[in-house]
XYZ file of C-alpha atoms in Angstrom:
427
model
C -13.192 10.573 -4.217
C -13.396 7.850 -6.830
C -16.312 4.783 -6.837
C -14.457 1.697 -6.472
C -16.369 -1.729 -8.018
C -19.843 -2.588 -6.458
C -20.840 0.150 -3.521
C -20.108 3.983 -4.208
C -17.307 4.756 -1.645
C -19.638 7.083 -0.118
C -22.208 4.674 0.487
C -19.514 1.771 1.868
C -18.329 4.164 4.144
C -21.459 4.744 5.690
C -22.153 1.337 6.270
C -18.535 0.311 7.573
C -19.285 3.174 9.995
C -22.707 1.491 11.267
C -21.524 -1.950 11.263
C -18.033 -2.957 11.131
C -15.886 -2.491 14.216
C -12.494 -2.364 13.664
C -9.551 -3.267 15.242
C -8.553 -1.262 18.818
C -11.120 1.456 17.608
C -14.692 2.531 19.295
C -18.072 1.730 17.670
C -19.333 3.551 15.516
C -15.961 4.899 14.418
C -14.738 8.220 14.633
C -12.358 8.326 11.492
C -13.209 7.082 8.312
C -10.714 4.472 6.876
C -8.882 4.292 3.865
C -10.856 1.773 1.406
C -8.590 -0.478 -0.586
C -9.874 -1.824 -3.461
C -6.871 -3.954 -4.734
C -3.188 -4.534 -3.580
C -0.086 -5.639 -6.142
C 3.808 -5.399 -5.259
C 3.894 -3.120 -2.415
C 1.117 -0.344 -3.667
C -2.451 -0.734 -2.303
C -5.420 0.948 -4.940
C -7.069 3.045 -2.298
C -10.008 5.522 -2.375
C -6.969 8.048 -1.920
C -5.085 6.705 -4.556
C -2.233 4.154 -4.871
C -0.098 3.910 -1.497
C 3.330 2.001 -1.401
C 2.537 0.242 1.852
C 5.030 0.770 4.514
C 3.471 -1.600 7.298
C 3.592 -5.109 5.194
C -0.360 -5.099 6.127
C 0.711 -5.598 10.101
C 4.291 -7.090 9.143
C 3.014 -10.083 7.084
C 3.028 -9.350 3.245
C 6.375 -9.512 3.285
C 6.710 -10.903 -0.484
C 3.837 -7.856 -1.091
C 0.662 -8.763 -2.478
C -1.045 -10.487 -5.750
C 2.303 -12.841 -5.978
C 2.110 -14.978 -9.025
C 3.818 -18.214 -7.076
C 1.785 -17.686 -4.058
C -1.426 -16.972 -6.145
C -0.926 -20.092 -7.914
C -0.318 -22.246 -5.010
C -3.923 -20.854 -3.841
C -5.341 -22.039 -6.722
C -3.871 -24.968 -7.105
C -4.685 -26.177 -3.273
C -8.445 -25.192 -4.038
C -8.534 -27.597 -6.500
C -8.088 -29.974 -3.881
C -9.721 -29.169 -1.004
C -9.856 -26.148 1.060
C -10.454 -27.455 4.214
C -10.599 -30.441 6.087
C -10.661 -31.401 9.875
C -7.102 -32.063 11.388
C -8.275 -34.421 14.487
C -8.088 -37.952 12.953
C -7.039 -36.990 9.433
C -3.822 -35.197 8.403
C -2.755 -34.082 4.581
C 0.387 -33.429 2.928
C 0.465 -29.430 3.162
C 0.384 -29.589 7.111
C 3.320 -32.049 6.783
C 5.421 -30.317 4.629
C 4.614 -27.073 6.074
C 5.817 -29.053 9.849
C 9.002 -30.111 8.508
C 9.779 -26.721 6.450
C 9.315 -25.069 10.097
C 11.851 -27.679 11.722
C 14.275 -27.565 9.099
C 14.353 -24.128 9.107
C 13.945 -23.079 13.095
C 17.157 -23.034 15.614
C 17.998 -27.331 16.250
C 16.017 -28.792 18.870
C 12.309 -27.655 17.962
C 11.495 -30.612 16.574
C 7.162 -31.128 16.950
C 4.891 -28.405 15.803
C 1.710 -27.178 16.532
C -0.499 -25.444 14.213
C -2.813 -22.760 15.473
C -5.362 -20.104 13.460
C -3.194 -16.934 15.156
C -0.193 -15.832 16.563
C -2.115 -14.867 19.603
C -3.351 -18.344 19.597
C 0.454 -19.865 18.972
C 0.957 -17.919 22.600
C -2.205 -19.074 24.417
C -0.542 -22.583 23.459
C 3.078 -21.918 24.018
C 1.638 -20.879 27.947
C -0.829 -24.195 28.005
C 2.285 -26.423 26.865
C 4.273 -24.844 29.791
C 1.906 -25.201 32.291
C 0.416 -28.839 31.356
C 4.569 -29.999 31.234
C 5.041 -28.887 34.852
C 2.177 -30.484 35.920
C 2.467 -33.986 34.324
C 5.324 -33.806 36.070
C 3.900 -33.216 39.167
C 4.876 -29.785 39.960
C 1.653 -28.041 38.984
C 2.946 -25.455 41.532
C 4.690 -23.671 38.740
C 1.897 -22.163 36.790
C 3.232 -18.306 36.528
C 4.939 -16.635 33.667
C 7.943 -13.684 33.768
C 8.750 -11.575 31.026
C 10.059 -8.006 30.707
C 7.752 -4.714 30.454
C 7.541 -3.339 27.122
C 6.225 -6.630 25.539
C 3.407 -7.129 23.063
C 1.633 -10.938 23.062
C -1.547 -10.874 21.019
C -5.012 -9.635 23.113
C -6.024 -13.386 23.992
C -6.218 -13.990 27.431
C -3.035 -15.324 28.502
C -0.807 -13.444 25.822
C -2.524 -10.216 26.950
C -1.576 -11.739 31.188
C 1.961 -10.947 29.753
C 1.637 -7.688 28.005
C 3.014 -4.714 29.107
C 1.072 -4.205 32.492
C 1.137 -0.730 32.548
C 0.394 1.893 29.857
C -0.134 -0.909 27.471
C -3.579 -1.632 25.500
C -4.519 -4.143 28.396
C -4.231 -1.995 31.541
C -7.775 -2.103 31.430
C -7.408 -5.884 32.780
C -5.617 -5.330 35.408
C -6.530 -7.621 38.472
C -8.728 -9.963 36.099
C -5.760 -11.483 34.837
C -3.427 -13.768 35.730
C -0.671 -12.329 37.562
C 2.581 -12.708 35.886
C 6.363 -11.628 36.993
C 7.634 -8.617 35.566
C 10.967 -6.902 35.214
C 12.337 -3.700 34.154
C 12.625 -3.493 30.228
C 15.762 -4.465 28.681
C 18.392 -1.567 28.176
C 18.929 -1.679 24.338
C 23.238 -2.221 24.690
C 24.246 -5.205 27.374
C 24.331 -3.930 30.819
C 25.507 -6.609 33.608
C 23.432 -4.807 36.434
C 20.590 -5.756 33.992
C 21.349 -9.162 33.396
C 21.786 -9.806 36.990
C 18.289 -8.660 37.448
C 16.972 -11.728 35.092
C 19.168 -14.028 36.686
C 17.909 -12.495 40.441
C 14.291 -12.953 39.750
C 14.315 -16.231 37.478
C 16.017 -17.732 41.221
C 13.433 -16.186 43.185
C 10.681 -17.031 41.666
C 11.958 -20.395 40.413
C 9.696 -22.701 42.487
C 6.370 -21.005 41.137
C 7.717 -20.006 37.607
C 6.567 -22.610 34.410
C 8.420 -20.575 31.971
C 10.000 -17.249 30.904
C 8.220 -15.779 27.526
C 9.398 -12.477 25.710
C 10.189 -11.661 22.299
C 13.747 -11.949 21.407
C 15.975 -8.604 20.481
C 12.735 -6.848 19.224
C 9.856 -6.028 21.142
C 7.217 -5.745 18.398
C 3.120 -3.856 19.175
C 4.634 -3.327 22.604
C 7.495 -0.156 22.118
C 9.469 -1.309 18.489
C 12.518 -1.718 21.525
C 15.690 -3.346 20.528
C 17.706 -4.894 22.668
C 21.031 -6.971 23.042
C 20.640 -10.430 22.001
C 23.249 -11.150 24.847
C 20.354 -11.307 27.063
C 18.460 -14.238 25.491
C 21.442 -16.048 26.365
C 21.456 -14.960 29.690
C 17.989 -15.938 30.145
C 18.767 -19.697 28.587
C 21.521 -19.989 30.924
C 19.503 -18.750 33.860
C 16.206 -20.650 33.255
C 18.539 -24.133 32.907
C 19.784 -23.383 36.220
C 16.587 -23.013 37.914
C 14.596 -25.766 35.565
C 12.226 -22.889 34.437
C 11.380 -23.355 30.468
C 11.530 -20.556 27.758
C 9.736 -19.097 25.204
C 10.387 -16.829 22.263
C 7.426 -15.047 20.600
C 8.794 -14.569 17.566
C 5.795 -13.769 15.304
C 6.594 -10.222 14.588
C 10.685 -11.332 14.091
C 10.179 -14.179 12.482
C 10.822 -15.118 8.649
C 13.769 -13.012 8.122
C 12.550 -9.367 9.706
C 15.370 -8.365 11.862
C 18.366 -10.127 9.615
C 18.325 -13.603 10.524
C 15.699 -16.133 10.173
C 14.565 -16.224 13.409
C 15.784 -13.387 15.985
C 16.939 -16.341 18.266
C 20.276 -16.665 16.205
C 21.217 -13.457 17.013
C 22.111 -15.202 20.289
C 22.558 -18.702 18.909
C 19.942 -19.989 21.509
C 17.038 -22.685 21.147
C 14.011 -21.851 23.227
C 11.917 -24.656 24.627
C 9.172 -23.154 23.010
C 9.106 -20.821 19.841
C 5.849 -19.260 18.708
C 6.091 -17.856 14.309
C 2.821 -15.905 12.583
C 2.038 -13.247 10.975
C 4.792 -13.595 7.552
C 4.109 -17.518 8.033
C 1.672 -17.456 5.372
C 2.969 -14.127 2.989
C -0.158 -12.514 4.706
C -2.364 -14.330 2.311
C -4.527 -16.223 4.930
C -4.121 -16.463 8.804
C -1.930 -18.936 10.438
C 0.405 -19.669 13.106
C 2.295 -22.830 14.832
C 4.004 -23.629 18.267
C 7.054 -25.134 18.131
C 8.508 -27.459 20.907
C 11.392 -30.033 21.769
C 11.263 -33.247 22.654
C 11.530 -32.620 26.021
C 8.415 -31.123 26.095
C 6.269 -32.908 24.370
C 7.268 -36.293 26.103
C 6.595 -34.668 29.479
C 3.289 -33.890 28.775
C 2.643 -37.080 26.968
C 3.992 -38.579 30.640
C 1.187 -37.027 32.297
C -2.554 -37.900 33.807
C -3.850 -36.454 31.207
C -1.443 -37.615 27.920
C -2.671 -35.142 25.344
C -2.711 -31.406 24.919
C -6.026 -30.593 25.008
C -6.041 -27.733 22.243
C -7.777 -28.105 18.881
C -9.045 -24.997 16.838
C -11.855 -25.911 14.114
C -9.311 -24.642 10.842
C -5.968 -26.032 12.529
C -3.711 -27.377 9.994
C -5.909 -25.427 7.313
C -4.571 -26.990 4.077
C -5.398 -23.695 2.525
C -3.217 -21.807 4.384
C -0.732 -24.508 4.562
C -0.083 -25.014 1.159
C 0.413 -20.714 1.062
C 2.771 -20.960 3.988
C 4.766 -23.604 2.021
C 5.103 -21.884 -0.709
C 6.105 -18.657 0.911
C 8.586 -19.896 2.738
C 9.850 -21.438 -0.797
C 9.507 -18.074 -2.015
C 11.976 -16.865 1.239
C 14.574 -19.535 1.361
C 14.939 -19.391 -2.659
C 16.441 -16.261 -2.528
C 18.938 -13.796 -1.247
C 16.321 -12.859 1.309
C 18.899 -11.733 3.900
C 20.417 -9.207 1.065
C 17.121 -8.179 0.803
C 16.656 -7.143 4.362
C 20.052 -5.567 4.784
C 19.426 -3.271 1.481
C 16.200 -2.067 3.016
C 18.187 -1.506 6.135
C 20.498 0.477 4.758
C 17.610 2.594 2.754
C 15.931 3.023 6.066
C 19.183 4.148 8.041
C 19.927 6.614 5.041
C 16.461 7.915 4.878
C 15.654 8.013 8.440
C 18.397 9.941 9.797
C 17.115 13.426 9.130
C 14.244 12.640 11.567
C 16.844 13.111 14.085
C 16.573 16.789 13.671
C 12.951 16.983 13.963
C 11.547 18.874 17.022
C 9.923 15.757 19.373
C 11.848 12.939 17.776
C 13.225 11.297 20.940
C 14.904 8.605 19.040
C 15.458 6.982 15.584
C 16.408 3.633 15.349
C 16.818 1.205 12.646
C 17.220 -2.881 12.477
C 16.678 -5.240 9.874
C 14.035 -3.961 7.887
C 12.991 -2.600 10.548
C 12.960 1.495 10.964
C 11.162 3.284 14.004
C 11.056 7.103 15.135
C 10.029 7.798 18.192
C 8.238 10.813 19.502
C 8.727 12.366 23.197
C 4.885 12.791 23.058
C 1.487 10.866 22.135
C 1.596 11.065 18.264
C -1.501 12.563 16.154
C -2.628 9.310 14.575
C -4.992 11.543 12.105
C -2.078 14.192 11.354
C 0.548 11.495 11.203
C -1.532 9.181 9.052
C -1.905 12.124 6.026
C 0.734 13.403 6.382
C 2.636 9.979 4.964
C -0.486 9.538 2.277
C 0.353 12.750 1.373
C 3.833 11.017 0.782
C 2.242 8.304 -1.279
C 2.633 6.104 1.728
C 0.490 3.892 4.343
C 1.882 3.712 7.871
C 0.118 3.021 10.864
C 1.605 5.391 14.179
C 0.824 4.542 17.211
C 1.069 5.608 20.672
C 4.588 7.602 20.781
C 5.920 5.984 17.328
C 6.171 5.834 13.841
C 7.297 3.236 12.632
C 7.869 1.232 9.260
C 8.096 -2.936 7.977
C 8.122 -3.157 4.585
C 7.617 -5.669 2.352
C 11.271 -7.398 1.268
C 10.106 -6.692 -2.222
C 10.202 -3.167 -1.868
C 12.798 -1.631 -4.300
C 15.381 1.294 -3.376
C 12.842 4.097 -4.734
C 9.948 3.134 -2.420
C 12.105 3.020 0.662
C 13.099 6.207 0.233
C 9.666 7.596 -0.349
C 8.477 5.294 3.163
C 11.394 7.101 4.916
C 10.304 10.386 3.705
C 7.129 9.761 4.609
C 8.140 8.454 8.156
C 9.594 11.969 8.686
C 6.446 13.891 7.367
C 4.412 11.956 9.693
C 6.840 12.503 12.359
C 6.870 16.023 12.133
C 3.533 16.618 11.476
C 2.608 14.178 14.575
């Protein structure tokens, strides 16, 4: 195993192992990670070697990593400031970065807030919901539905709307809020399931603030795709019953499923649309809550005129001036050719994992690929068998599943697809 700069990877390891939890793992860890000394293009410099990385570092990196445009416009905001507070004082990266996000988002999400997560951008989306109904007087309607199989963030209220069973919050069961579930949605259009939204939207209309999900892919929750048909059944159905709705879109946001945002799919405009993760290129952490008018004046109605949310690095300028400069990076491009040649890699490359023994199902959107298992994968099998590959993934529960960076060219596709299927066999 090779020293990397400063500590001897022996020595790091055994302090990461005494000190640093990491995320959903116990403490002290059971399996040593991976240390990465450097990342450029899609290849990390581990202490294994160099990886292409199939997960786009938890779907963000999606331009990969050491970008020369988005390195510059680092250095170039540092020269400035790095920071500054946002109550009282505002700067010209938050604004641009605003009116790049409204230009850019489905018509009618015109006022945006800027949060430090995407888990964050959720616990907001629910307070904006719940503070609307109540300047209006109807403070009545202060639940949530959604469908099983969803994935929010592990703050409280995004966690209130996770999958309640099976899912990485079960644990919280009867602590949290409790929310209105329905049966997860079939992946063609069925009627009998559409009916079923449109059913429990009416019945539960009086005490319901606002339907959240994420729109035709269900992201940490299952990788589930599903018929964007039924985003326009829920707009329809939550206008008839004056229920709002919200798309989490910070897993299919920025171009990741083949259009911008997954809400075109159906050509719908949520009340309420939460973006992360790619926001920023995954150079620094950032997310925003976007809202219409009709939103934002009813809470401004209200007793209490304001929405009383302000994180200490909101509107980082940082992290602004990044985001602006990746979404340059996005919109100056053929982005969507992009995603629809990885697409096409990943349906090509994928498709022998349909002869595996345990694959249950293979299924491929956007840049986007997924094989899933009929049993709990081996995260430690699966994991080398795709370094073996020259490959990072990340399995989980019954999946494994890839996200790649848009850079990544034809060649490393096919090696993440091959190394899908290694760790799909060998999981």
């Amino acid at each position: 195993m090779p020293d990397l700069p400063g500590l001897p990877v022996p020595e790091l390891l055994a302090l990461d192992r005494r000190h640093v939890w990491h995320p959903y793992g116990p403490m002290p860890g059971r399996v040593d990670p991976l240390v990465v000394e450097s990342a450029s293009g899609v290849r990390l410099r581990t202490s294994s070697g160099d990886l292409v990385d199939g997960m786009s570092s938890w779907w963000s990196a999606i331009h990969g990593y050491n970008h020369p445009v988005l390195n510059e416009a680092a250095r170039e905001q540092l020269g400035r400031m790095s920071h500054v507070m946002f109550g009282g004082l505002t700067h010209e990266p938050a604004v641009r970065l605003a009116k790049l996000l409204v230009d850019m988002s489905p018509k009618g999400l015109e006022h945006v807030f800027l949060a430090d997560s995407g888990s964050v951008s959720v616990e907001v989306a629910v307070k904006m919901c719940l503070q609307y109904w109540r300047s209006l007087g109807r403070g009545g309607k202060q639940r949530l539905l959604t469908w099983r199989g969803g994935y929010h963030g592990d703050t409280w209220q995004p966690m209130s709307v996770c999958d309640p069973e099976g899912g990485m919050h079960e644990l919280w069961s009867g602590v949290l809020p409790r929310q209105v579930f329905v049966d997860a949605p079939p992946a063609g259009y069925e009627e009998a399931y559409a009916e079923q939204l449109r059913a429990a939207i009416q019945r539960h209309a009086d005490e319901l603030a606002a339907v959240i999900v994420e729109p035709v892919v269900q992201g940490a929750g299952g990788m589930r795709f599903h018929s964007p048909a039924y985003l326009r059944v829920l707009r329809e159905a939550c206008d008839a019953h004056d229920v709002l709705l919200v798309f989490d879109e910070i897993a299919t946001g920025f171009g990741r499923t083949g259009a911008l945002f997954a809400a075109e799919h159906a050509a719908v405009t949520p009340d309420v649309m939460c973006v992360g993760k790619a926001l920023t290129g995954g150079y620094l952490t950032m997310a925003a809550t976007l809202c219409t008018p009709r939103v934002a004046e009813g809470i401004s109605r209200g007793e209490v005129p304001v929405l009383a949310h302000g994180p200490t690095f909101m509107g980082n300028p940082l992290a602004a001036s990044v985001a602006c400069a990746s979404i340059g990076l996005l919109l100056g491009q053929d982005w969507l050719a992009e995603v629809k040649r990885i697409e096409a890699g990943l349906r090509e490359g994928l498709a022998p994992a349909r002869e595996l023994p345990g694959v249950q199902d293979v299924r491929v959107l956007g840049a986007i690929g997924v094989v899933q298992l009929d049993h709990e994968v081996d995260m430690r099998a699966a994991t080398e068998a795709a370094v073996r590959e020259g490959v990072w993934l990340r399995p989980f529960r019954d999946l494994v599943y890839t996200m790649p960076p848009y850079v990544t060219g034809d060649e490393d596709v096919a090696r993440i697809a091959r190394a899908v299927c290694a760790a799909a066999k060998e999981g």
